[in-house]
Amino acid sequence: MGLIRTILTPASILLLGFAASVSAAPRLRLSTAALGPVNLAVGTAGPRQTVEAFNIGDGALALSATTGSAWLAVSVGETGTCSQQAANCTPVRMELNTEGLAKGTHSGVITLADPNALDAPQFVTVTVQAGGAVPPRLDFFVTPGGSQEFAIRAGNRMTFSASTEGGEWLSIPTGGNGSFRYDFNYTILARHLAAMPEGDYRGQLTVSGSVIPEENGTLPVSLRVANAPIYNAPAQLEFRLAENGPATVRAFLLPNRGTGQVVASEVRVATTSGGDWLSAEVYADGQALRVRVSPAGLAQGVYTGALTVVSNAANSEQQIPVTLDVAANGPPALNFATLSNALGVDPTPVMAPAMLARVRGVQLTAQEPATAESAPWPDTLAGTRLLVNGLPAPLFAVSAEEIYFQIPETTAAGDAIIQVERDGQLGGQILAGVRWRAPRLELSAGTYGKVTLDDGTLAVPEAYGGRPASAGDTITIHFIGLGPVDPETGAYEPVRVSFGRSIFSSGAVVDAVPAAVPDAPGRYIVKVQIPQNVQRSDGVDLSVTAADVSSNTVQIAIR
């Protein structure tokens, strides 16, 4: 029997070094990354809050905790038994010195760091509502036959009574009580009744029995029923930038929970502290917003402002609160919990070689945001590199708070260490799971996939700007995460496309060979003919399987 000789190349030595560091390092986890909202009366201190930190790796944690919020005081306690699991935990305690806070919602951020731990630092957001959880008014917008909910996450029991014009369209079913974050959850439900024509309706909601004086009283409630777009605005935009660091730009579409399409005509900005650090514009023919936030000239602390979006929606002039947390300068830091594929369609960050991915963090660049001009993408952008197992990843976009990148094609399946390097300074390491294949289908609108007919039209209902496909049509499915080519054939392995698959049926199945999209790194297409035995509806489930790994499920319209 001959001897087996192992040849260690520089790359293999590097990978062995990373494997050793993974096996020996502690790995930080928290009982929660968000506390609150904690409801309290104006002028009072809040109750002490505790987050438990624990280690799912090797070795031991050596935690430090800091915050830039004046009303938060944080300390790290002695390691002991966890309160909610069979393990050892380190308590991180927060004192809420909220006596001087004005009525309204206030948020602070705790940074928990350990330079030797994986998935560190991590951040805990603490939110308090001075004056309680009951808003000054409630405005609901629904399409005919629709409904809308508003959740009141209260800290004590309270009583509600409602009165309305035009029918009993307002109700208060009680949600589950006793969660670890809230003592009492109440859901305020407005719904369109069959006998109600489109138009505006008025009502009021009376709250009593709360131990927080500001929560008791009567507030006005309105309901608009309209066959129109309804802008589903974010509850809040939060930014965390370095003192005198670069600005950041964030762009987002205008999600719609009504009919038609939301089109913005104007966005107004206002800041209540700190001056002109916030700006915004409408672009993409009114279908998207671009927000710019700059910490230039601002001292460390929390600054607030708001965007007002004017659109064709029934709820035009929607206001979005904006918070900027200006932190002390420090090393770049990735937030492990934000790692995902570039489509954001996964609850867990499963990667594949050549996968398009994104990750958020703080102080990821000391320069203005930058985007790669063309393929192939560079491995350094805005003075920043992203390392996967020590190898630089191709970068598409870099800002102070987010990086879009591509997993290197040579990345092996298994655990991979991801680390950011800014102007030569390394940040902490986070861990990602890598599979040989991890197909993920692109989306076009809502739950509909980016699936096109021969003329480029999306295979979606007419209301979404496309037209349904028919059996026998050839469609093109767009996706990411296919992984590398087969090393023996130099081509991509066939994939299986399933129409209408469920736990009870495999649906109609077609096998086809995918292809890379030219000059679009990490993107793939597969062309298939819709089989005759496919089900017909405006929402047929569609998925792709590669090497026994199934994609997310999207919808396609077939008639």
XYZ file of C-alpha atoms in Angstrom:
559
model
C 0.000 0.000 0.000
C 1.533 3.300 -1.085
C 1.939 6.424 0.986
C -0.498 9.299 0.506
C 1.349 12.606 0.260
C -0.428 15.872 1.115
C 0.871 18.987 -0.602
C 0.206 22.212 1.307
C -0.009 25.198 -1.009
C -0.029 28.788 0.382
C -3.796 28.934 -0.173
C -4.398 25.666 1.684
C -2.190 26.808 4.564
C -4.246 30.010 4.744
C -7.515 28.050 4.809
C -6.170 25.719 7.497
C -5.311 28.772 9.576
C -8.851 30.079 9.252
C -10.289 26.669 10.158
C -8.156 26.617 13.301
C -9.288 30.124 14.283
C -12.942 29.148 13.818
C -12.616 26.063 16.018
C -10.818 27.930 18.821
C -12.748 31.212 18.930
C -15.694 32.191 21.102
C -18.847 33.155 19.187
C -21.148 35.833 20.582
C -24.916 35.473 20.864
C -27.511 37.622 22.637
C -30.896 36.802 24.147
C -32.296 39.694 22.085
C -30.988 42.518 19.911
C -33.901 44.846 20.665
C -35.522 45.923 23.922
C -38.828 47.734 24.113
C -40.650 49.779 23.461
C -40.616 50.425 27.222
C -43.622 52.583 28.094
C -43.324 55.155 30.860
C -44.825 58.415 32.027
C -43.081 61.636 31.037
C -40.609 62.749 33.709
C -40.020 59.263 35.167
C -37.155 56.767 35.066
C -37.690 53.465 33.311
C -37.181 50.019 34.834
C -33.785 48.320 34.539
C -33.388 46.219 31.381
C -31.135 43.183 30.955
C -29.794 41.368 27.893
C -27.980 38.053 28.325
C -24.844 37.395 26.269
C -23.613 33.833 25.772
C -21.006 31.890 23.840
C -21.840 29.250 21.192
C -18.173 28.737 20.277
C -15.042 27.772 22.181
C -13.054 29.648 24.792
C -14.620 32.415 26.872
C -16.129 35.813 26.140
C -14.508 39.027 27.367
C -17.246 41.578 26.795
C -17.217 45.357 26.938
C -20.324 47.542 26.573
C -20.631 51.168 25.462
C -23.366 53.584 24.423
C -23.566 57.119 23.074
C -27.035 57.834 24.500
C -26.976 60.127 27.538
C -30.116 58.580 29.058
C -28.682 55.027 28.928
C -26.175 53.662 31.469
C -24.770 50.220 30.699
C -22.648 47.727 32.649
C -21.462 44.123 32.180
C -22.128 41.746 35.109
C -20.530 38.511 36.271
C -21.084 35.355 34.223
C -23.631 32.960 35.688
C -26.555 30.707 34.822
C -28.829 31.923 32.025
C -32.409 32.724 32.960
C -33.963 31.201 29.812
C -31.658 28.347 28.773
C -29.289 25.737 30.157
C -26.024 27.613 29.641
C -23.810 30.264 31.177
C -24.638 33.888 30.390
C -23.127 37.287 31.016
C -25.795 39.838 31.969
C -25.635 43.257 30.332
C -27.640 45.688 32.452
C -29.114 48.989 31.323
C -30.385 51.781 33.560
C -32.990 53.989 31.874
C -32.353 57.546 33.106
C -35.296 58.879 31.151
C -36.553 61.626 33.479
C -35.536 64.378 31.042
C -36.985 62.873 27.849
C -39.802 64.686 26.077
C -43.018 62.931 25.105
C -42.432 60.611 22.167
C -40.324 57.659 21.040
C -36.594 57.582 21.809
C -33.998 54.962 20.810
C -30.464 54.278 21.959
C -27.853 51.741 20.856
C -25.618 49.565 23.044
C -22.427 48.164 21.462
C -21.197 44.831 22.849
C -17.658 44.052 21.758
C -15.063 41.312 22.161
C -12.021 41.598 19.866
C -11.390 37.843 19.994
C -14.957 36.632 19.347
C -16.644 35.717 16.092
C -19.870 37.563 15.189
C -18.780 40.554 17.288
C -19.396 43.367 17.902
C -23.160 43.239 18.190
C -25.663 46.004 18.811
C -28.721 46.213 21.060
C -31.383 48.829 20.314
C -33.284 50.125 23.363
C -36.538 51.975 22.677
C -38.658 53.886 25.179
C -41.984 55.616 24.653
C -42.260 58.571 27.000
C -45.950 59.209 27.476
C -46.906 55.634 26.639
C -47.883 53.595 23.600
C -51.194 55.267 22.660
C -50.753 57.613 19.654
C -52.462 61.021 19.455
C -54.626 59.831 16.521
C -55.135 56.848 14.215
C -55.615 57.050 10.442
C -56.458 53.898 8.479
C -56.409 53.405 4.688
C -57.893 50.322 2.997
C -59.091 49.182 -0.403
C -62.693 47.901 -0.798
C -62.964 44.627 1.114
C -59.650 45.226 2.890
C -58.527 45.877 6.441
C -55.615 47.390 8.383
C -54.264 46.812 11.883
C -52.421 48.992 14.381
C -50.658 47.315 17.311
C -50.473 48.954 20.722
C -47.759 47.247 22.745
C -48.621 48.395 26.210
C -46.919 47.916 29.560
C -50.134 47.535 31.535
C -53.761 46.567 31.173
C -56.101 49.151 29.679
C -59.700 49.335 28.467
C -60.853 50.440 25.002
C -64.198 51.561 23.639
C -64.892 52.684 20.081
C -67.583 54.696 18.329
C -67.774 55.126 14.551
C -69.848 56.708 11.806
C -71.080 54.657 8.857
C -71.035 51.264 10.565
C -69.039 49.347 13.153
C -65.803 49.270 11.185
C -63.463 49.618 14.190
C -62.768 46.797 16.674
C -60.195 45.932 19.346
C -59.390 42.198 19.477
C -56.800 41.441 22.163
C -53.474 39.936 21.108
C -51.380 37.455 23.092
C -50.307 38.742 26.498
C -47.221 38.047 28.543
C -44.418 38.089 25.955
C -40.912 38.809 27.211
C -41.006 42.256 25.593
C -44.538 43.438 26.280
C -46.988 42.782 29.055
C -50.101 43.473 26.975
C -50.650 43.615 23.214
C -53.739 45.235 21.750
C -54.658 45.244 18.060
C -56.818 48.047 16.707
C -58.549 46.742 13.566
C -60.264 48.846 10.904
C -62.042 46.998 8.105
C -64.212 47.854 5.159
C -67.803 46.624 5.463
C -69.736 45.478 2.425
C -72.366 48.192 2.827
C -69.826 51.029 2.970
C -69.180 52.974 -0.255
C -65.749 54.375 -0.956
C -65.005 57.531 0.987
C -63.949 58.900 4.374
C -65.305 57.804 7.753
C -64.782 59.185 11.236
C -64.696 57.634 14.667
C -63.027 57.838 18.045
C -61.291 55.530 20.465
C -61.481 56.009 24.226
C -58.694 54.561 26.392
C -58.965 54.195 30.160
C -57.475 52.278 33.060
C -53.801 52.820 32.217
C -51.325 53.612 34.997
C -49.591 56.007 32.562
C -51.711 59.195 32.675
C -50.877 60.248 29.110
C -52.373 57.029 27.705
C -55.891 57.719 29.032
C -58.261 59.825 26.947
C -60.093 59.948 23.629
C -58.305 60.058 20.288
C -59.751 60.670 16.820
C -59.792 57.817 14.304
C -60.331 58.044 10.548
C -60.846 55.484 7.795
C -60.475 56.084 4.077
C -61.777 53.429 1.674
C -60.319 53.916 -1.801
C -59.579 51.819 -4.867
C -56.160 53.440 -5.122
C -52.484 52.959 -4.239
C -51.680 52.915 -0.510
C -48.082 53.677 0.431
C -46.770 51.146 2.935
C -44.170 53.451 4.475
C -41.444 52.227 6.859
C -42.144 52.969 10.512
C -38.734 54.622 10.893
C -35.344 55.048 9.213
C -32.283 54.653 11.451
C -28.681 55.571 10.625
C -25.489 55.129 12.677
C -22.442 56.996 11.389
C -19.022 58.026 12.700
C -18.339 61.505 14.045
C -17.033 63.637 11.120
C -17.229 60.509 8.970
C -18.560 60.249 5.409
C -22.168 60.636 4.386
C -24.241 57.613 3.438
C -26.944 57.220 0.815
C -29.847 54.785 1.067
C -32.309 54.134 -1.767
C -35.594 52.252 -1.562
C -38.738 51.571 -3.547
C -42.223 52.662 -2.522
C -44.085 49.499 -1.425
C -47.796 49.444 -2.130
C -50.565 47.620 -0.280
C -53.331 49.079 -2.435
C -54.100 48.928 -6.155
C -52.111 50.396 -9.023
C -48.642 51.766 -8.302
C -47.388 54.328 -5.801
C -45.716 57.269 -7.573
C -44.100 59.989 -5.491
C -44.055 63.589 -6.720
C -42.105 65.183 -3.865
C -40.265 64.398 -0.652
C -39.832 67.083 1.995
C -37.248 66.913 4.777
C -37.122 68.463 8.231
C -34.729 68.090 11.152
C -35.587 68.857 14.767
C -31.930 68.871 15.857
C -28.468 69.148 14.340
C -29.144 71.277 11.263
C -29.103 70.145 7.629
C -27.784 66.589 7.976
C -30.741 65.057 6.098
C -31.669 65.336 2.422
C -33.770 63.270 0.012
C -34.977 63.142 -3.570
C -37.488 61.308 -5.738
C -36.071 59.327 -8.660
C -36.855 56.414 -11.040
C -39.924 58.243 -12.381
C -41.356 58.616 -8.890
C -41.071 54.945 -7.976
C -38.172 55.273 -5.506
C -36.562 57.588 -2.964
C -32.906 58.332 -2.343
C -32.011 59.529 1.172
C -28.645 61.086 2.074
C -27.457 61.497 5.672
C -24.243 63.333 6.608
C -22.678 63.530 10.098
C -20.332 66.385 9.077
C -19.927 68.891 11.891
C -22.121 66.941 14.326
C -20.964 65.972 17.802
C -21.617 62.491 19.156
C -25.263 61.978 20.038
C -28.698 61.218 18.596
C -30.392 63.518 16.073
C -33.951 63.332 14.781
C -35.770 64.411 11.652
C -38.504 63.310 9.265
C -39.337 62.759 5.608
C -42.740 63.676 4.206
C -43.543 61.718 1.032
C -46.099 63.323 -1.313
C -47.549 60.800 -3.763
C -50.623 59.644 -5.661
C -51.482 57.266 -2.810
C -54.653 57.532 -0.770
C -52.395 58.236 2.209
C -50.304 60.901 0.513
C -48.037 63.115 2.630
C -46.923 60.144 4.669
C -44.351 61.085 7.337
C -41.352 58.838 8.103
C -39.311 59.564 11.271
C -35.524 59.511 10.782
C -32.918 59.001 13.513
C -29.159 59.568 13.183
C -26.847 58.180 15.878
C -23.417 59.837 15.593
C -20.906 57.500 17.245
C -17.225 57.777 18.157
C -14.709 56.835 15.470
C -13.640 53.202 15.625
C -12.731 50.173 13.515
C -15.139 48.888 10.845
C -17.695 46.447 12.212
C -20.016 44.022 10.402
C -23.381 43.068 11.885
C -23.572 39.262 11.511
C -27.382 39.297 11.766
C -27.686 41.354 8.560
C -25.702 39.025 6.278
C -27.946 37.764 3.474
C -28.021 37.096 -0.219
C -28.403 40.274 -2.257
C -32.127 39.610 -2.778
C -32.854 39.496 0.948
C -35.228 36.520 0.520
C -33.711 34.245 3.181
C -34.338 34.035 6.921
C -30.847 32.502 7.268
C -27.645 33.629 5.517
C -26.918 30.573 3.333
C -24.255 31.398 0.745
C -22.761 29.689 -2.310
C -19.621 30.310 -4.365
C -20.230 33.314 -6.667
C -23.366 34.236 -4.630
C -24.359 37.901 -4.620
C -24.580 38.998 -1.000
C -24.924 42.026 1.227
C -24.048 42.860 4.800
C -24.645 45.896 6.997
C -22.451 47.381 9.682
C -20.909 50.623 10.928
C -17.976 52.686 9.679
C -17.382 50.344 6.740
C -15.685 53.101 4.738
C -14.144 56.479 5.508
C -15.095 57.772 2.054
C -18.287 58.692 0.219
C -20.405 55.766 -1.076
C -19.059 54.154 -4.243
C -20.364 51.687 -6.850
C -18.404 49.545 -9.287
C -18.565 51.026 -12.783
C -18.483 47.735 -14.699
C -17.710 44.028 -14.487
C -15.451 42.463 -13.399
C -15.904 44.190 -10.065
C -12.880 45.447 -8.125
C -11.738 43.932 -4.829
C -11.163 47.399 -3.319
C -13.827 50.115 -3.370
C -13.912 53.386 -1.398
C -10.808 52.240 0.476
C -12.565 49.075 1.674
C -12.001 45.365 1.092
C -14.161 42.442 2.189
C -12.284 39.212 2.918
C -13.855 35.746 2.714
C -11.519 33.188 4.286
C -8.771 35.771 3.821
C -9.394 36.215 0.076
C -10.742 39.561 -1.250
C -14.298 39.463 -2.587
C -15.488 41.375 -5.678
C -17.297 44.522 -4.519
C -20.321 46.084 -6.228
C -21.222 48.864 -3.767
C -19.759 50.204 -0.528
C -21.133 52.771 1.896
C -20.492 53.526 5.544
C -23.319 51.167 6.542
C -23.616 48.521 3.810
C -21.571 46.424 1.363
C -22.853 44.538 -1.703
C -20.370 41.875 -2.764
C -19.870 38.500 -4.407
C -18.660 35.406 -2.573
C -15.378 34.387 -4.321
C -15.916 31.508 -6.743
C -13.139 29.492 -5.068
C -14.826 29.525 -1.645
C -15.235 25.975 -0.338
C -18.451 24.629 1.167
C -18.559 24.810 4.958
C -17.975 27.622 7.444
C -16.471 30.790 5.988
C -15.036 33.760 7.885
C -16.018 37.200 6.565
C -14.082 40.289 7.649
C -13.964 43.910 6.486
C -10.769 45.886 6.013
C -11.012 49.690 5.846
C -7.883 51.594 4.809
C -5.767 48.743 6.165
C -7.640 48.442 9.480
C -9.338 45.084 10.090
C -12.724 44.747 11.751
C -14.231 41.806 13.611
C -14.990 38.464 11.997
C -18.415 36.983 11.265
C -19.205 33.429 10.239
C -21.274 32.321 7.231
C -22.420 28.908 6.037
C -21.532 28.102 2.407
C -23.179 25.440 0.225
C -22.114 24.267 -3.217
C -25.482 25.495 -4.587
C -28.025 27.876 -3.046
C -30.439 29.041 -5.801
C -32.561 32.081 -4.943
C -35.167 33.506 -7.332
C -35.334 37.224 -8.007
C -38.542 39.144 -7.295
C -40.308 41.704 -9.474
C -43.345 42.932 -7.511
C -44.629 41.634 -4.187
C -44.379 37.841 -4.204
C -44.085 37.618 -8.010
C -40.793 36.426 -9.461
C -38.699 38.105 -12.118
C -40.047 35.833 -14.842
C -40.309 37.236 -18.356
C -41.999 36.223 -21.589
C -40.237 36.246 -24.971
C -40.895 39.974 -25.479
C -39.525 40.876 -22.024
C -42.936 41.380 -20.387
C -43.233 40.148 -16.812
C -45.487 37.106 -16.319
C -47.649 38.829 -13.709
C -51.261 40.036 -13.685
C -52.055 43.172 -15.679
C -52.528 45.129 -12.440
C -48.795 44.657 -11.763
C -47.712 45.945 -15.166
C -47.360 42.659 -17.073
C -49.520 39.895 -18.515
C -50.126 36.270 -17.537
C -48.293 33.493 -19.356
C -49.970 30.522 -21.047
C -49.141 26.818 -21.225
C -46.635 26.341 -24.034
C -45.039 29.785 -23.611
C -41.281 29.996 -23.143
C -40.336 31.956 -20.053
C -37.038 33.210 -18.656
C -36.456 32.849 -14.909
C -33.875 35.090 -13.221
C -31.990 33.917 -10.137
C -28.707 33.929 -8.180
C -26.787 31.367 -6.101
C -26.178 28.722 -8.758
C -22.544 28.305 -7.726
C -19.595 27.397 -9.970
C -19.637 25.402 -13.175
C -19.228 21.641 -13.047
C -15.453 21.059 -12.824
C -15.615 18.069 -15.169
C -17.800 19.496 -17.948
C -17.110 23.209 -17.576
C -20.880 23.857 -17.768
C -23.677 24.418 -15.274
C -25.591 21.370 -14.121
C -29.266 21.155 -15.167
C -31.821 22.548 -12.747
C -35.378 21.423 -12.074
C -38.172 23.992 -12.406
C -41.385 23.204 -10.511
C -44.766 24.816 -11.192
C -47.327 24.493 -8.399
C -45.212 22.332 -6.086
C -46.598 21.771 -2.590
C -46.144 19.379 0.315
C -48.762 17.165 -1.344
C -47.543 17.328 -4.967
C -44.386 17.900 -6.992
C -46.464 19.946 -9.434
C -45.511 20.219 -13.093
C -41.735 19.754 -13.455
C -39.342 20.754 -16.252
C -35.566 20.147 -16.400
C -33.422 22.753 -18.138
C -29.820 23.970 -18.415
C -29.165 27.428 -16.918
C -26.727 30.044 -18.185
C -24.829 32.982 -16.728
C -26.019 36.482 -17.634
C -23.246 38.227 -19.613
C -21.558 41.168 -17.813
C -23.742 40.578 -14.722
C -21.618 38.761 -12.107
C -23.465 36.171 -10.046
C -26.705 36.343 -12.038
C -28.234 33.457 -13.990
C -31.208 32.660 -16.189
C -32.963 29.491 -17.210
C -35.381 29.272 -20.146
C -38.206 26.720 -19.957
C -41.427 25.991 -21.769
C -44.481 25.956 -19.514
C -45.926 22.412 -19.584
C -49.521 21.764 -20.656
C -50.474 20.126 -17.334
C -49.666 23.234 -15.291
C -52.306 24.724 -13.005
C -53.836 28.058 -14.019
C -54.147 31.022 -11.668
C -52.784 34.501 -10.999
C -50.532 33.028 -8.291
C -48.924 29.727 -9.359
C -46.004 28.778 -7.104
C -42.657 28.551 -8.888
C -39.337 27.214 -7.565
C -35.984 25.977 -8.864
C -33.923 23.067 -7.524
C -30.168 22.758 -8.157
C -28.163 19.807 -6.847
C -31.072 18.852 -4.551
C -31.144 22.367 -3.008
C -34.471 24.147 -3.488
C -34.854 27.869 -3.995
C -37.325 30.200 -2.397
C -40.854 30.075 -3.832
C -42.209 32.928 -5.966
C -45.420 33.345 -7.941
C -46.151 33.518 -11.660
C -49.454 34.292 -13.374
C -50.646 31.567 -15.793
C -54.006 31.499 -17.580
